[in-house]
């Protein structure tokens, strides 16, 4: 695939890996994107995961033929992008590797090779002349590793964004940008979400550039309506809710708490309040974390278990806290046969989050939903509606 006469896509799809970074389910796989700039000095933009080295090298051969690359730019040293560096460096022994000082320090740790004698070390704002194309380096530290840098190609106005603007899903299994939002949100919140301040910093740098195309290392190339994608990132990076709806995140031991969540869903729908129920055990933790950042309000529904919070819910809350959950409203459905206390315990956990407000009303169940609980739900819905 070609982005232009000079810039070619040589990435690969991975449909074999089941969990990205060992924890996020990817039923539709993931792409490892890589690009080649054909110019006087041919330049490869990033490598791919080691599981796809052979396929990637074949893609390079198809584009390069007998030509040799002058440079390989390393945007990010995480193994899903650096896993094929040793193989390609061996294949092209005269090729220089372009990165920053931290890039090569990480290469030594990850690959036991810092490519001494082959390094081109760049700093913020440096440029690399390729012929008719020029790369300008835009550092993006902690988006989401310390060494990350974007590369802006000045003549075609393309921003290569490392993991920024990426999404889950292999190209061969998804519909390009049409299904971008949900999986891009799940990807961003779970992987980059902690670093909102750093994302905002690099967005400010990007605002000074005239960008016509965004080329991430995962997911589709973004070429149209770029303001939409930039606005989504600004929303996520500022921890602003996308919608005024409600996520009901439920962890249920015997099904009664889940039934309460479904009853709460009905009450909210009767008031035309957008609502999504997510089963923390069956629907996947990373999906729930992403949705918690989508909506303004989250109702945490869980029983008391071993005098504490039912562990799937505790795990969910810990994940939210690790991603800087903030600027939201929280409500609770608790359950307990003899001593329901999970609402109090969940409040204590979430009280350390920035700017999280707590609904005054709660739903407290003794084993299963009773008539008084339905009244509690109506009162909670009234408070949420405002």
Coordinates of C-alpha atoms in Angstrom, one line a residue:
X1 CA 0.0 0.0 0.0
X2 CA 1.2 3.5 -0.8
X3 CA 0.5 6.7 1.1
X4 CA 2.0 8.6 -1.9
X5 CA 4.5 8.0 -4.7
X6 CA 7.3 8.1 -2.2
X7 CA 5.9 6.8 1.1
X8 CA 5.0 3.1 1.3
X9 CA 3.3 1.0 4.0
X10 CA 5.2 -2.2 4.9
X11 CA 3.4 -3.0 8.2
X12 CA 1.9 -6.4 9.2
X13 CA -1.2 -7.7 10.9
X14 CA -0.9 -10.0 14.0
X15 CA -3.9 -12.3 14.4
X16 CA -2.2 -14.8 16.6
X17 CA -1.4 -12.8 19.8
X18 CA -4.5 -13.0 22.1
X19 CA -3.5 -10.4 24.8
X20 CA -1.7 -7.2 24.0
X21 CA 1.0 -6.3 26.6
X22 CA 0.0 -9.6 28.3
X23 CA -3.3 -8.2 29.6
X24 CA -5.6 -6.5 27.0
X25 CA -7.7 -8.9 24.9
X26 CA -7.4 -8.3 21.1
X27 CA -10.0 -10.6 19.5
X28 CA -9.5 -8.7 16.2
X29 CA -5.7 -8.8 16.4
X30 CA -3.5 -5.8 16.0
X31 CA -1.4 -4.1 13.4
X32 CA 2.2 -3.3 13.7
X33 CA 2.7 -0.4 11.3
X34 CA 5.9 0.4 9.5
X35 CA 6.6 2.8 6.6
X36 CA 9.3 3.4 4.0
X37 CA 10.2 6.8 2.6
X38 CA 11.7 6.3 -0.9
X39 CA 14.1 9.2 -1.5
X40 CA 17.8 9.9 -2.1
X41 CA 18.3 8.5 1.4
X42 CA 15.8 5.7 1.8
X43 CA 14.3 5.7 5.3
X44 CA 12.4 3.0 7.2
X45 CA 10.0 4.3 9.9
X46 CA 10.1 1.7 12.7
X47 CA 10.2 -2.1 12.8
X48 CA 7.7 -4.6 14.2
X49 CA 7.2 -7.2 16.8
X50 CA 9.5 -10.2 16.7
X51 CA 6.6 -12.6 16.0
X52 CA 6.3 -10.9 12.5
X53 CA 9.9 -10.3 11.6
X54 CA 9.9 -12.7 8.6
X55 CA 6.7 -11.3 7.1
X56 CA 7.9 -7.7 7.7
X57 CA 11.3 -8.3 6.0
X58 CA 9.4 -9.7 3.0
X59 CA 7.3 -6.6 2.8
X60 CA 10.5 -4.5 2.9
X61 CA 12.0 -6.6 0.1
X62 CA 8.9 -6.1 -2.0
X63 CA 9.3 -2.3 -1.7
X64 CA 13.1 -2.0 -1.7
X65 CA 14.2 -4.7 -4.2
X66 CA 17.9 -4.3 -4.5
X67 CA 18.0 -0.8 -3.0
X68 CA 19.5 -0.3 0.5
X69 CA 18.1 1.9 3.2
X70 CA 20.2 4.7 4.6
X71 CA 18.3 5.1 7.8
X72 CA 15.8 3.5 10.2
X73 CA 14.0 5.8 12.5
X74 CA 13.1 4.4 15.9
X75 CA 10.0 6.2 17.3
X76 CA 9.5 3.8 20.2
X77 CA 11.6 1.0 21.7
X78 CA 8.7 -1.0 23.2
X79 CA 9.2 -4.7 22.0
X80 CA 6.2 -4.7 19.7
X81 CA 8.1 -2.1 17.6
X82 CA 11.7 -2.9 18.3
X83 CA 11.4 -6.7 18.1
X84 CA 12.8 -6.8 14.6
X85 CA 15.5 -4.3 14.9
X86 CA 18.4 -6.7 15.2
X87 CA 17.2 -8.7 12.2
X88 CA 16.9 -5.6 10.0
X89 CA 20.2 -4.2 11.3
X90 CA 21.9 -7.4 10.3
X91 CA 20.2 -7.5 6.9
X92 CA 21.4 -3.9 6.1
X93 CA 24.8 -3.5 7.9
X94 CA 25.5 -0.1 6.5
X95 CA 22.1 1.4 7.6
X96 CA 22.2 4.0 10.3
X97 CA 19.7 4.0 13.2
X98 CA 18.1 7.3 14.2
X99 CA 16.9 7.9 17.7
X100 CA 17.5 9.9 20.8
X101 CA 19.8 9.2 23.7
X102 CA 17.2 7.3 25.7
X103 CA 16.4 5.3 22.6
X104 CA 19.8 3.7 22.5
X105 CA 20.0 3.3 26.2
X106 CA 16.8 1.3 26.1
X107 CA 18.1 -0.7 23.0
X108 CA 21.0 -1.8 25.2
X109 CA 18.7 -3.1 27.9
X110 CA 16.1 -4.7 25.6
X111 CA 18.4 -6.0 22.8
X112 CA 21.8 -6.1 24.4
X113 CA 22.9 -3.9 21.5
X114 CA 22.9 -0.1 21.4
X115 CA 24.1 -0.1 17.7
X116 CA 27.3 1.7 18.6
X117 CA 29.0 3.2 15.5
X118 CA 25.6 3.2 13.7
X119 CA 23.7 5.7 15.8
X120 CA 22.4 9.1 14.7
X121 CA 21.3 10.8 18.0
X122 CA 18.7 13.5 17.5
X123 CA 17.3 16.2 19.8
X124 CA 13.9 18.0 20.0
X125 CA 13.4 20.0 16.7
X126 CA 16.3 18.4 14.8
X127 CA 15.8 17.6 11.2
X128 CA 17.0 14.9 8.9
X129 CA 17.4 15.6 5.2
X130 CA 16.4 12.6 3.0
X131 CA 16.4 14.4 -0.4
X132 CA 13.0 16.0 -1.3
X133 CA 11.7 14.9 2.1
X134 CA 12.7 16.2 5.5
X135 CA 12.0 14.7 8.9
X136 CA 11.5 17.0 11.9
X137 CA 11.6 15.3 15.3
X138 CA 9.0 16.1 17.9
X139 CA 9.7 14.5 21.3
X140 CA 6.7 13.0 23.1
X141 CA 8.2 11.7 26.4
X142 CA 5.9 9.4 28.4
X143 CA 3.5 9.0 25.5
X144 CA 3.8 6.4 26.8
X145 CA 7.6 5.6 27.3
X146 CA 10.3 8.2 28.1
X147 CA 12.0 7.9 24.8
X148 CA 9.0 8.3 22.4
X149 CA 9.3 10.8 19.6
X150 CA 7.1 11.7 16.7
X151 CA 8.5 12.5 13.3
X152 CA 7.0 15.2 11.0
X153 CA 7.7 14.9 7.3
X154 CA 7.6 18.5 6.1
X155 CA 7.0 18.2 2.4
X156 CA 4.0 15.8 2.5
X157 CA 2.9 17.1 6.0
X158 CA 2.7 13.6 7.5
X159 CA 3.0 13.2 11.3
X160 CA 4.4 9.8 12.4
X161 CA 3.0 9.5 15.9
X162 CA 4.5 6.3 17.4
X163 CA 1.7 4.8 19.7
X164 CA -0.3 8.0 19.6
X165 CA -3.6 7.8 17.7
X166 CA -3.3 4.0 17.6
X167 CA -6.1 1.5 18.1
X168 CA -6.6 -2.2 18.7
X169 CA -7.6 -4.4 15.7
X170 CA -5.7 -5.7 12.7
X171 CA -6.3 -4.0 9.3
X172 CA -7.6 -7.2 7.8
X173 CA -10.2 -7.6 10.6
X174 CA -11.6 -4.1 11.0
X175 CA -13.2 -1.4 8.9
X176 CA -10.6 1.2 8.8
X177 CA -11.6 4.4 10.6
X178 CA -15.3 3.6 10.7
X179 CA -14.9 1.6 13.9
X180 CA -12.0 3.7 15.2
X181 CA -13.5 5.4 18.3
X182 CA -14.3 2.5 20.8
X183 CA -11.1 0.5 20.2
X184 CA -9.0 3.7 20.0
X185 CA -10.5 4.8 23.4
X186 CA -9.9 1.4 24.9
X187 CA -6.3 1.5 23.6
X188 CA -5.6 5.1 24.7
X189 CA -7.2 4.9 28.2
X190 CA -5.6 1.5 29.2
X191 CA -2.1 2.2 27.7
X192 CA -1.6 6.0 27.6
X193 CA -4.4 7.2 29.9
X194 CA -2.2 7.9 32.9
X195 CA -0.2 10.5 31.0
X196 CA -2.8 13.1 30.1
X197 CA -0.5 16.0 30.8
X198 CA 2.2 14.7 28.6
X199 CA -0.3 14.0 25.8
X200 CA -1.5 17.6 26.0
X201 CA 2.1 18.8 25.8
X202 CA 2.7 17.0 22.5
X203 CA -0.7 18.0 21.2
X204 CA 0.4 21.6 21.7
X205 CA 3.5 20.9 19.6
X206 CA 1.4 19.3 16.9
X207 CA -0.9 22.3 16.8
X208 CA 2.0 24.3 15.4
X209 CA 2.4 21.9 12.5
X210 CA 0.4 21.7 9.3
X211 CA -0.7 18.1 9.3
X212 CA -2.5 16.3 6.4
X213 CA -1.9 12.7 7.5
X214 CA -1.4 10.9 10.8
X215 CA 0.5 7.7 10.7
X216 CA 0.4 5.7 14.0
X217 CA 2.2 2.5 14.8
X218 CA -1.2 0.7 15.4
X219 CA -4.4 0.9 13.5
X220 CA -5.5 2.8 10.4
X221 CA -3.7 5.8 8.8
X222 CA -5.8 8.9 9.4
X223 CA -6.2 11.2 6.4
X224 CA -9.6 12.9 6.6
X225 CA -11.3 15.0 9.3
X226 CA -8.2 15.1 11.4
X227 CA -9.8 17.6 13.8
X228 CA -12.1 14.8 15.0
X229 CA -9.2 12.6 16.1
X230 CA -7.3 15.5 17.6
X231 CA -10.4 16.6 19.5
X232 CA -10.9 13.0 20.9
X233 CA -7.3 13.0 22.1
X234 CA -7.7 16.5 23.7
X235 CA -10.9 15.2 25.5
X236 CA -9.2 12.1 26.8
X237 CA -6.0 13.8 27.8
X238 CA -7.9 16.4 29.8
X239 CA -10.0 13.7 31.5
X240 CA -13.2 15.2 30.2
X241 CA -16.3 12.9 29.9
X242 CA -17.4 12.4 26.3
X243 CA -21.0 11.8 27.3
X244 CA -23.3 12.7 30.2
X245 CA -24.5 9.1 30.4
X246 CA -23.9 6.4 33.0
X247 CA -21.7 3.3 33.1
X248 CA -23.0 0.6 35.5
X249 CA -19.9 -1.5 36.3
X250 CA -21.0 -4.6 38.1
X251 CA -19.2 -7.5 39.8
X252 CA -21.6 -10.1 41.0
X253 CA -20.9 -13.3 43.0
X254 CA -24.2 -15.1 42.7
X255 CA -26.1 -13.0 40.2
X256 CA -28.2 -10.9 42.6
X257 CA -26.0 -7.8 42.3
X258 CA -26.1 -8.2 38.5
X259 CA -29.9 -8.3 38.6
X260 CA -29.8 -5.1 40.6
X261 CA -27.6 -3.5 37.9
X262 CA -30.2 -4.5 35.3
X263 CA -33.0 -3.0 37.3
X264 CA -31.0 0.2 37.7
X265 CA -30.5 0.2 33.9
X266 CA -34.3 0.1 33.4
X267 CA -34.9 3.0 35.8
X268 CA -32.3 5.1 34.0
X269 CA -33.6 4.3 30.6
X270 CA -37.1 5.3 31.7
X271 CA -35.6 8.8 32.3
X272 CA -33.9 8.7 28.9
X273 CA -30.5 8.7 30.5
X274 CA -27.9 7.0 28.3
X275 CA -26.6 3.9 30.2
X276 CA -24.3 1.0 29.5
X277 CA -24.0 -2.1 31.8
X278 CA -20.6 -3.8 31.9
X279 CA -20.0 -7.1 33.7
X280 CA -16.5 -6.8 35.1
X281 CA -16.0 -10.5 35.0
X282 CA -17.4 -11.4 31.5
X283 CA -17.1 -8.3 29.4
X284 CA -13.4 -7.6 30.1
X285 CA -11.7 -5.2 32.4
X286 CA -10.1 -3.1 29.7
X287 CA -13.4 -2.5 28.1
X288 CA -14.9 -1.3 31.4
X289 CA -12.0 1.0 32.1
X290 CA -12.4 2.6 28.7
X291 CA -16.1 3.1 29.2
X292 CA -15.6 4.6 32.6
X293 CA -13.7 7.4 31.0
X294 CA -16.4 7.8 28.3
X295 CA -19.2 8.6 30.6
X296 CA -19.7 11.3 33.2
X297 CA -21.1 9.0 35.9
X298 CA -20.2 5.5 37.0
X299 CA -22.4 3.3 39.2
X300 CA -20.2 0.8 41.0
X301 CA -22.2 -2.3 41.9
X302 CA -20.6 -5.0 44.0
X303 CA -21.2 -7.1 47.1
X304 CA -19.2 -7.1 50.3
X305 CA -16.9 -10.2 50.2
X306 CA -14.6 -11.4 53.0
X307 CA -15.4 -8.1 54.8
X308 CA -14.0 -6.2 51.8
X309 CA -14.8 -5.2 48.2
X310 CA -15.6 -8.1 45.9
X311 CA -12.2 -8.6 44.2
X312 CA -13.2 -8.0 40.5
X313 CA -14.6 -4.6 41.6
X314 CA -11.5 -3.8 43.6
X315 CA -9.4 -4.7 40.6
X316 CA -11.5 -2.4 38.4
X317 CA -11.1 0.5 40.9
X318 CA -7.4 0.0 41.1
X319 CA -7.1 0.1 37.3
X320 CA -9.1 3.4 37.2
X321 CA -6.9 4.9 39.9
X322 CA -3.8 3.9 38.0
X323 CA -5.1 5.7 34.9
X324 CA -5.8 8.9 36.7
X325 CA -9.5 8.6 36.9
X326 CA -10.9 12.1 37.6
X327 CA -13.6 14.7 36.9
X328 CA -16.4 12.1 37.2
X329 CA -19.3 11.3 39.5
X330 CA -19.6 8.0 41.4
X331 CA -22.6 6.2 42.8
X332 CA -22.9 2.8 44.4
X333 CA -25.1 -0.3 44.6
X334 CA -23.9 -2.5 47.4
X335 CA -25.0 -5.9 48.4
X336 CA -24.6 -8.0 51.5
X337 CA -26.6 -10.7 53.3
X338 CA -25.6 -9.8 56.8
X339 CA -23.2 -6.7 56.7
X340 CA -23.3 -4.7 53.4
X341 CA -20.3 -2.4 53.5
X342 CA -19.0 -2.2 50.0
X343 CA -20.3 1.3 49.3
X344 CA -18.3 2.7 52.2
X345 CA -15.2 0.7 51.1
X346 CA -15.5 1.7 47.5
X347 CA -16.0 5.4 48.5
X348 CA -12.8 5.2 50.5
X349 CA -10.9 3.7 47.5
X350 CA -12.2 6.4 45.1
X351 CA -11.7 9.3 47.5
X352 CA -8.1 9.5 46.5
X353 CA -9.1 10.3 42.9
X354 CA -9.0 13.9 41.8
X355 CA -12.4 15.7 41.5
X356 CA -14.6 12.7 41.9
X357 CA -18.0 13.6 43.4
X358 CA -20.2 11.1 45.2
X359 CA -23.9 10.8 44.8
X360 CA -25.8 11.3 48.1
X361 CA -28.2 8.4 47.3
X362 CA -27.1 4.8 47.2
X363 CA -28.7 1.4 46.7
X364 CA -28.1 -1.0 49.6
X365 CA -29.4 -4.6 49.0
X366 CA -29.8 -7.4 51.4
X367 CA -29.2 -10.4 49.2
X368 CA -31.7 -9.6 46.5
X369 CA -33.6 -6.6 45.1
X370 CA -36.7 -5.7 47.2
X371 CA -39.3 -3.0 46.7
X372 CA -37.4 -0.5 48.9
X373 CA -34.4 -1.0 46.6
X374 CA -36.4 0.0 43.6
X375 CA -37.3 3.2 45.4
X376 CA -33.6 3.8 46.2
X377 CA -32.9 3.4 42.5
X378 CA -35.5 5.9 41.5
X379 CA -34.0 8.4 44.0
X380 CA -30.5 7.8 42.6
X381 CA -31.7 8.2 39.0
X382 CA -33.3 11.6 40.0
X383 CA -30.0 12.7 41.5
X384 CA -28.1 11.7 38.4
X385 CA -30.6 13.4 36.1
X386 CA -30.2 16.6 38.2

